[in-house]
CSV table of C-alpha atoms in Angstrom, one decimal:
chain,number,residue,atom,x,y,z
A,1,UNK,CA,-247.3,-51.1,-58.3
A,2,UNK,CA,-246.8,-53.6,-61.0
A,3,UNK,CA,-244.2,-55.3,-58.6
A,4,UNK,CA,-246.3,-55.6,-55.6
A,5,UNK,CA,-249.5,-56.9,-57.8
A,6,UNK,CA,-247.5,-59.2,-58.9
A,7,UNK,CA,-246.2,-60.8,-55.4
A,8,UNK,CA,-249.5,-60.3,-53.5
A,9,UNK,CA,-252.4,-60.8,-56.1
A,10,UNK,CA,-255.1,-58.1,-56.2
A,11,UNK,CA,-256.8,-59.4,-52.9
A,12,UNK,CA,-253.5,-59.1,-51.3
A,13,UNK,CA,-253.1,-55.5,-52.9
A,14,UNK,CA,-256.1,-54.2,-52.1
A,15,UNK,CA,-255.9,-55.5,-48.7
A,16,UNK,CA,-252.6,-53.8,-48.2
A,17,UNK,CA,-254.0,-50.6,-49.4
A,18,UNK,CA,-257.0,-50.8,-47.5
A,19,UNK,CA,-254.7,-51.2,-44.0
A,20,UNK,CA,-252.3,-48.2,-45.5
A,21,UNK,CA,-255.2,-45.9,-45.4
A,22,UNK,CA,-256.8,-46.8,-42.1
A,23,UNK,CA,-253.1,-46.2,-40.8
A,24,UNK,CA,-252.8,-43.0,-42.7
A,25,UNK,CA,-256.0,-41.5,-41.5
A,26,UNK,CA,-255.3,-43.6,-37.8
A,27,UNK,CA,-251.7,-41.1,-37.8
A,28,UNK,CA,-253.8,-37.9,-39.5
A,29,UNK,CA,-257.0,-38.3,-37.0
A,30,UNK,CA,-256.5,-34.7,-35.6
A,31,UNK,CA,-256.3,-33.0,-39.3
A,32,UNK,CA,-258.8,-35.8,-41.8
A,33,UNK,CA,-261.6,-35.9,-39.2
A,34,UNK,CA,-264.2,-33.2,-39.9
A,35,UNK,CA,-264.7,-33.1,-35.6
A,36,UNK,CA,-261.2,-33.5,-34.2
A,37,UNK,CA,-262.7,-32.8,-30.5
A,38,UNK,CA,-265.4,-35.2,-30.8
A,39,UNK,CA,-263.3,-37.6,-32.2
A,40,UNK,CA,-260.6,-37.3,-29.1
A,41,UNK,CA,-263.6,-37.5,-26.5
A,42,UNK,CA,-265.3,-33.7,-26.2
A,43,UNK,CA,-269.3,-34.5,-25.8
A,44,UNK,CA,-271.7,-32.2,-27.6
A,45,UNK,CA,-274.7,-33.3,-26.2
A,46,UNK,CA,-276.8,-31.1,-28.1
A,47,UNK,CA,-276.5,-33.2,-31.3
A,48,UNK,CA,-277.0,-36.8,-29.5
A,49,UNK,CA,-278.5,-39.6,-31.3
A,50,UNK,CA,-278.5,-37.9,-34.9
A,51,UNK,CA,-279.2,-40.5,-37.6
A,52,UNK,CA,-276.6,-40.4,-40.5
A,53,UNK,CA,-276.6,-37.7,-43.1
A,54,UNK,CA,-274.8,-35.5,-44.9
A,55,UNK,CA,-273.1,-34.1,-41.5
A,56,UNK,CA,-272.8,-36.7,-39.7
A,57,UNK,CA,-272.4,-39.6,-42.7
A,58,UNK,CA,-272.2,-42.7,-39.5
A,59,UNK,CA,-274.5,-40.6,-37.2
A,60,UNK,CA,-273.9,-39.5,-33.8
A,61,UNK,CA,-273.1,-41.2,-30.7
A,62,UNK,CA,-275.0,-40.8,-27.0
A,63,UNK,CA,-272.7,-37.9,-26.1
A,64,UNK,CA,-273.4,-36.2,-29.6
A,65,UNK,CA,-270.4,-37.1,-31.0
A,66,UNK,CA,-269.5,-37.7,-34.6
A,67,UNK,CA,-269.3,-41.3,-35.3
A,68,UNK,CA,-266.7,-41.2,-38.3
A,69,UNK,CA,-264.0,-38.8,-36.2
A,70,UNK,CA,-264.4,-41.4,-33.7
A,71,UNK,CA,-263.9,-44.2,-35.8
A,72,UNK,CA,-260.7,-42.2,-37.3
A,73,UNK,CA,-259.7,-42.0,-33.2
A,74,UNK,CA,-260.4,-45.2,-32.7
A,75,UNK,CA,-258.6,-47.0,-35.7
A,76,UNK,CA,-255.3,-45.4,-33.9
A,77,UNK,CA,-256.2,-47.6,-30.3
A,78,UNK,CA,-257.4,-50.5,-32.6
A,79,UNK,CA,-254.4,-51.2,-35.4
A,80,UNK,CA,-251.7,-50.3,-32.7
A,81,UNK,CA,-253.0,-52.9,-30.3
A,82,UNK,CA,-253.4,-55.5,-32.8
A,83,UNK,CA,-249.5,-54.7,-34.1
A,84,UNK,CA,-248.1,-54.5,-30.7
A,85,UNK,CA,-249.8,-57.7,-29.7
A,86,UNK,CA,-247.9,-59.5,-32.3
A,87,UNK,CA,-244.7,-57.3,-31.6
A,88,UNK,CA,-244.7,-58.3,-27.8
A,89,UNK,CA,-245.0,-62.1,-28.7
A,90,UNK,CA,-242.5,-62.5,-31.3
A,91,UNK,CA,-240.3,-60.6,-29.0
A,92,UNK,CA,-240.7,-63.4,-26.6
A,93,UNK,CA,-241.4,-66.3,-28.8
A,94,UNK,CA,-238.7,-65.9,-31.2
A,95,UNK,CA,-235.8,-66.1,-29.2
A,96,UNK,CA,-237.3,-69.1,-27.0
A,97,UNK,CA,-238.0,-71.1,-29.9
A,98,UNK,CA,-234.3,-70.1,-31.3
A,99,UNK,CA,-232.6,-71.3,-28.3
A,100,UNK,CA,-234.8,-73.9,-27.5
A,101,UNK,CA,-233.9,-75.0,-31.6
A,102,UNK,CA,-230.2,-74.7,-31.6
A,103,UNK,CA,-229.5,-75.6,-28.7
A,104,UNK,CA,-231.4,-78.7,-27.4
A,105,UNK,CA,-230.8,-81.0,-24.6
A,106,UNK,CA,-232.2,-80.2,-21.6
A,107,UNK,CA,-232.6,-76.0,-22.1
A,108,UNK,CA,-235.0,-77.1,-25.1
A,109,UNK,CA,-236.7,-79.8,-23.1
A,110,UNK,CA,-237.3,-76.8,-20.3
A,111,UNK,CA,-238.9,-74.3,-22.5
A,112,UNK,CA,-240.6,-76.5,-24.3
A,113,UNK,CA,-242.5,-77.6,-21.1
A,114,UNK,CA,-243.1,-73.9,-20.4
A,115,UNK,CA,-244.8,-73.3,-23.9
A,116,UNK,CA,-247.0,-76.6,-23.5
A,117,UNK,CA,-248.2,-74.9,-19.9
A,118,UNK,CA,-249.5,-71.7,-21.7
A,119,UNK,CA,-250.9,-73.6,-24.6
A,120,UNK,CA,-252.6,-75.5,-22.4
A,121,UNK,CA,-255.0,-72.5,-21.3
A,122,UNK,CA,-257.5,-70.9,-23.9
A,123,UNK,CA,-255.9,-68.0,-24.6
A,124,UNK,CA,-258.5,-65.7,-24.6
A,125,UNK,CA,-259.9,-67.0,-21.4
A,126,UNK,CA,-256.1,-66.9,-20.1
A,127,UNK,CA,-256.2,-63.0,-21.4
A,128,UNK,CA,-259.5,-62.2,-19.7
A,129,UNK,CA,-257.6,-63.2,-16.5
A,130,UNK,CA,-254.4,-61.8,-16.6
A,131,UNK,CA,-256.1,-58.4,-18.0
A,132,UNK,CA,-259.3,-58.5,-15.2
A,133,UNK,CA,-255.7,-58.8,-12.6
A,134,UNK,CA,-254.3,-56.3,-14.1
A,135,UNK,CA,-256.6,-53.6,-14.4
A,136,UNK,CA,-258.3,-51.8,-17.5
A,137,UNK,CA,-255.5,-50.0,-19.9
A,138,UNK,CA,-254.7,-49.7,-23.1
A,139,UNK,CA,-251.0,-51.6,-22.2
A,140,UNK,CA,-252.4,-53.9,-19.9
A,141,UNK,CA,-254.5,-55.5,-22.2
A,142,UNK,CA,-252.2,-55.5,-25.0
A,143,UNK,CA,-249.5,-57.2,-22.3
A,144,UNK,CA,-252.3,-59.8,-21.2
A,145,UNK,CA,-253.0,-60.7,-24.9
A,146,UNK,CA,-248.9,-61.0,-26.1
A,147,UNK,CA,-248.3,-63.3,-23.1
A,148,UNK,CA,-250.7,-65.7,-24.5
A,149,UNK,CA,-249.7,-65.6,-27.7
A,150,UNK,CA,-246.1,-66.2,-27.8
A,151,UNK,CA,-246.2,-69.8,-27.6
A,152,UNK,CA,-246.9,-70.3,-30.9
A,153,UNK,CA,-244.3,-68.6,-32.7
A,154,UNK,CA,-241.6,-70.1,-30.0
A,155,UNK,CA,-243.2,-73.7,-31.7
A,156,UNK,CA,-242.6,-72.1,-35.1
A,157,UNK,CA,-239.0,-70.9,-34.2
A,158,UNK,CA,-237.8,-74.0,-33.3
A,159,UNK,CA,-239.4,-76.0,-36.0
A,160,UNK,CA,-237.6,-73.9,-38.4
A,161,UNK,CA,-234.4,-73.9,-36.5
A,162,UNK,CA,-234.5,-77.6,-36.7
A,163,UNK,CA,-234.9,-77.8,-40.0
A,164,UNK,CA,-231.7,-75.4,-40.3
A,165,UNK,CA,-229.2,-76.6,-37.9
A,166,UNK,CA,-227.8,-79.5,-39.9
A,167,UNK,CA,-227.2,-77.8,-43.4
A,168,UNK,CA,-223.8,-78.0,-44.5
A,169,UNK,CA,-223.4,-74.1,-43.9
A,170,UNK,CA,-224.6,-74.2,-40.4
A,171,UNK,CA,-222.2,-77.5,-39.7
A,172,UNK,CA,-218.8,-75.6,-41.3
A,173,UNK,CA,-219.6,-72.6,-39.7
A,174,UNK,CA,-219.8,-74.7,-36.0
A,175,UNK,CA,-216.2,-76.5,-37.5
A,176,UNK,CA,-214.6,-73.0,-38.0
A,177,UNK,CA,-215.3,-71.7,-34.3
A,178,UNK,CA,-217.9,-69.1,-35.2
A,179,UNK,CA,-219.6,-68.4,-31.8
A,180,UNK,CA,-223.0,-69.5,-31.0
A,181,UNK,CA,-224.4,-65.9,-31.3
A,182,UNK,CA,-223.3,-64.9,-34.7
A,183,UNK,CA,-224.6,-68.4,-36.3
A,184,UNK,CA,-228.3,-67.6,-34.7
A,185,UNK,CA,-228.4,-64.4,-35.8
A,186,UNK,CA,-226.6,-64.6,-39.3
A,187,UNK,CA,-227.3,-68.0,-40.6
A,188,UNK,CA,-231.0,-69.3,-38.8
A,189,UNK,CA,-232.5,-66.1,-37.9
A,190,UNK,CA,-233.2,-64.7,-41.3
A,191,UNK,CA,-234.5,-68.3,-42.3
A,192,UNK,CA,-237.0,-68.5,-39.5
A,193,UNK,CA,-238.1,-64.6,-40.4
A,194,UNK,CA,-239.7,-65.1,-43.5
A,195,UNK,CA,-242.2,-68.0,-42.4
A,196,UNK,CA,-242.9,-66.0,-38.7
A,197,UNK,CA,-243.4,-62.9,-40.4
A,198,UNK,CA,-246.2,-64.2,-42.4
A,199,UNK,CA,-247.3,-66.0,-39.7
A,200,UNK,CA,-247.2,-62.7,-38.1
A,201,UNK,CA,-249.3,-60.9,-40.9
A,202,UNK,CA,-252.1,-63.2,-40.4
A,203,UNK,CA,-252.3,-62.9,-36.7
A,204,UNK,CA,-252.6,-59.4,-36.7
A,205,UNK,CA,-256.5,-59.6,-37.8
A,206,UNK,CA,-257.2,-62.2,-35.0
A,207,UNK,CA,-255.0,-59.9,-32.1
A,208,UNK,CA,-257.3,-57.6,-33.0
A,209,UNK,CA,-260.7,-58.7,-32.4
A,210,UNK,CA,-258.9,-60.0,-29.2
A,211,UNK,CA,-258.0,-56.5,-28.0
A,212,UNK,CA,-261.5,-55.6,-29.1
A,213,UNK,CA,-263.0,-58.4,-26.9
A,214,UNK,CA,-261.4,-56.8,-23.9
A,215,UNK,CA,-262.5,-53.7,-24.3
A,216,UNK,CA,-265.8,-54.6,-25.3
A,217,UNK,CA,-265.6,-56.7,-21.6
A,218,UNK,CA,-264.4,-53.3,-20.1
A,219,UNK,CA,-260.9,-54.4,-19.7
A,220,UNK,CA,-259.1,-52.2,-22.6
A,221,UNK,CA,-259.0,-48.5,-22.9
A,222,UNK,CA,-260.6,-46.3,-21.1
A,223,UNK,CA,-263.1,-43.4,-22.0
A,224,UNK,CA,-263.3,-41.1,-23.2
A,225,UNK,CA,-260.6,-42.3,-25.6
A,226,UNK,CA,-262.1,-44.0,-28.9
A,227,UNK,CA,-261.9,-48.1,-29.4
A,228,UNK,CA,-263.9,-49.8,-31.6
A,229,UNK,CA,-264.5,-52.9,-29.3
A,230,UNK,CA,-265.7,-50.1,-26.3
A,231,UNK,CA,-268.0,-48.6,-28.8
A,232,UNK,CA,-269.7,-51.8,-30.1
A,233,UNK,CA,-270.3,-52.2,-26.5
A,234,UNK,CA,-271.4,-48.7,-25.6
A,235,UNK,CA,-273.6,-49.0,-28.9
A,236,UNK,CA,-275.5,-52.1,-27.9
A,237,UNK,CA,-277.4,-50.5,-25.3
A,238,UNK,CA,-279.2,-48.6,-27.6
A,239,UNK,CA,-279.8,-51.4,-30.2
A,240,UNK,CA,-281.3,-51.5,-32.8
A,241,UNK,CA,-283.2,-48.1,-32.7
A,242,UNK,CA,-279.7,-46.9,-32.8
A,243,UNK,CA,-278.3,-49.1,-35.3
A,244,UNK,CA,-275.5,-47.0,-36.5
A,245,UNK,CA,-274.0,-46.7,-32.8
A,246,UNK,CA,-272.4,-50.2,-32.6
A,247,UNK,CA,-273.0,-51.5,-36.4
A,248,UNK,CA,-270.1,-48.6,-37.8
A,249,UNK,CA,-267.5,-49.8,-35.3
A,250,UNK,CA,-268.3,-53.6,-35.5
A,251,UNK,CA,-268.0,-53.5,-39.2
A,252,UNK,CA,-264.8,-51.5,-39.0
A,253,UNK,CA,-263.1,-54.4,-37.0
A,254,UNK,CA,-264.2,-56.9,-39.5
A,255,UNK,CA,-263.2,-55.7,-42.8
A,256,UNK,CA,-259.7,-54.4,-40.8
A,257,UNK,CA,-259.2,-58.0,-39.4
A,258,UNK,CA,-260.2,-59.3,-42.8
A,259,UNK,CA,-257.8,-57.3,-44.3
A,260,UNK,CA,-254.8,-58.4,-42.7
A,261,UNK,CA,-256.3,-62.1,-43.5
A,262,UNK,CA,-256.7,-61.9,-46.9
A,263,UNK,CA,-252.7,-60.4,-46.8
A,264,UNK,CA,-251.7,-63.2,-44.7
A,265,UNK,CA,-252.8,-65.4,-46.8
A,266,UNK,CA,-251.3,-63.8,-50.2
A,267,UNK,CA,-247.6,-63.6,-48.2
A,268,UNK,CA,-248.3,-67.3,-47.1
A,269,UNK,CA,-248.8,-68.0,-50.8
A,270,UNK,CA,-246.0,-66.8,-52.1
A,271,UNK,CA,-243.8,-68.0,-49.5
A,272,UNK,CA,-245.0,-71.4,-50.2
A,273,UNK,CA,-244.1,-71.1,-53.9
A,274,UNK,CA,-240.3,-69.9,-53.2
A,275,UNK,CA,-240.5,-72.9,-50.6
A,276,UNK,CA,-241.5,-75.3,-53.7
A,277,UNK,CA,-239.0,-73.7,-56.2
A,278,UNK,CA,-236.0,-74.1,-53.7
A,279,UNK,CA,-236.9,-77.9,-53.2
């Protein structure tokens, strides 16, 4: 514990902790939440509209259904779409910015024009549109977001790879015949991991509120499974008499986006120090 103190800070830590338990309880929903059928979507319209208490500690929603179990649901739809967002686009910027890097010429010239055509749309505005042609779903929005993304870390691929590809190790490697293929993957990759893996930490908070955008516009999951972005919206209809309805889940996405800031920022940190040591 000492150790990790240590490399994050006690923002970082807490922060880290904090998104540790929302995945715990996110991969335990069915056995921590106190209404596991609520929680998954079964109404119980008897108990609709009940302001928090000692049953209900968040309330209930419109359907009668226990606010926290649906928070527990929805922090599964919520923290897997923020992660796979950033999964998808490193998957496809990472190798376009390490072949655009490495190799140059006219293949770096050509996929560098392609990444300048995406980042020349807003990306969420690009998202709405490629989800609203899509269709509502849980991968369909996570797809529309990831394909706007990517961009970005193909520019931060290739700025690394750049700064690689003349070291001494990366030259004598070249003179000795070592094929193309084993030097990207031994000798640049795990250079441009550590700075796109932070980069990567930080974006997870902002993927987030994306996904929740979309399914706040009606374009992510579907009911009656639980996301916090559909229930802000559900909630609003019945604001403010029913304050609890979209205030639990709105809060929910902030302090889970802020989390993943606040560790982004401690990994980016340290990162920067070992950076300044090495030079």
């Amino acid at each position: 514990m000492r150790a990790v103190i240590s490399r994050l800070g006690w923002a970082g830590t807490l922060s880290l902790l904090l998104i540790l338990l929302m995945l715990l309880a996110a991969l335990l929903a069915p056995w921590v939440s106190l209404f596991p059928d609520q929680g998954a979507g079964a109404p119980n319209i008897a108990t609709k509209f009940l302001h928090p208490s000692v049953e209900h500690l968040l309330g209930t929603d419109h359907l009668g259904r226990d606010m926290v179990s649906r928070l527990i649901y929805g922090a599964r739809v919520s923290l897997m779409s923020g992660l796979l967002i950033v999964g998808f686009a490193l998957l496809i910027g990472l190798p376009v910015g390490l072949l655009a890097g490495y190799f140059g010429g006219w293949l770096d010239e050509g996929l560098m024009r392609l990444t300048d055509i995406f980042m020349a749309f807003p990306a969420l505005l690009l998202a709405v549109l490629l989800a609203a042609a899509m269709g509502p779903g849980l991968l369909n929005s996570i797809v529309a977001v990831a394909v706007t993304w990517w961009p970005w870390y193909a520019r931060m691929a290739r700025a690394e790879v750049l700064s690689v590809r003349g070291q001494p190790y990366v030259e004598a490697a070249q003179l000795m015949g070592v094929g193309h293929g084993r030097i990207i993957l031994r000798h640049i990759l795990p250079t441009a991991l550590r700075p796109l893996s932070v980069q990567a930490a930080l974006d997870v908070g902002p993927a987030l509120l994306t996904a929740s955008a979309l399914s706040f516009l009606g374009l992510g999951v579907l009911p009656p499974t639980a996301d916090w972005g559909q229930m802000v919206d559900a909630g609003r209809k019945f604001f403010p008499e029913r304050w609890w309805y979209s205030a639990a889940p709105g809060v929910a996405i902030f302090v889970l986006a802020l989390a993943f800031s606040i560790l982004g920022d401690s990994l980016r940190s340290k990162e920067g120090g070992r950076r300044n040591e090495s030079t």
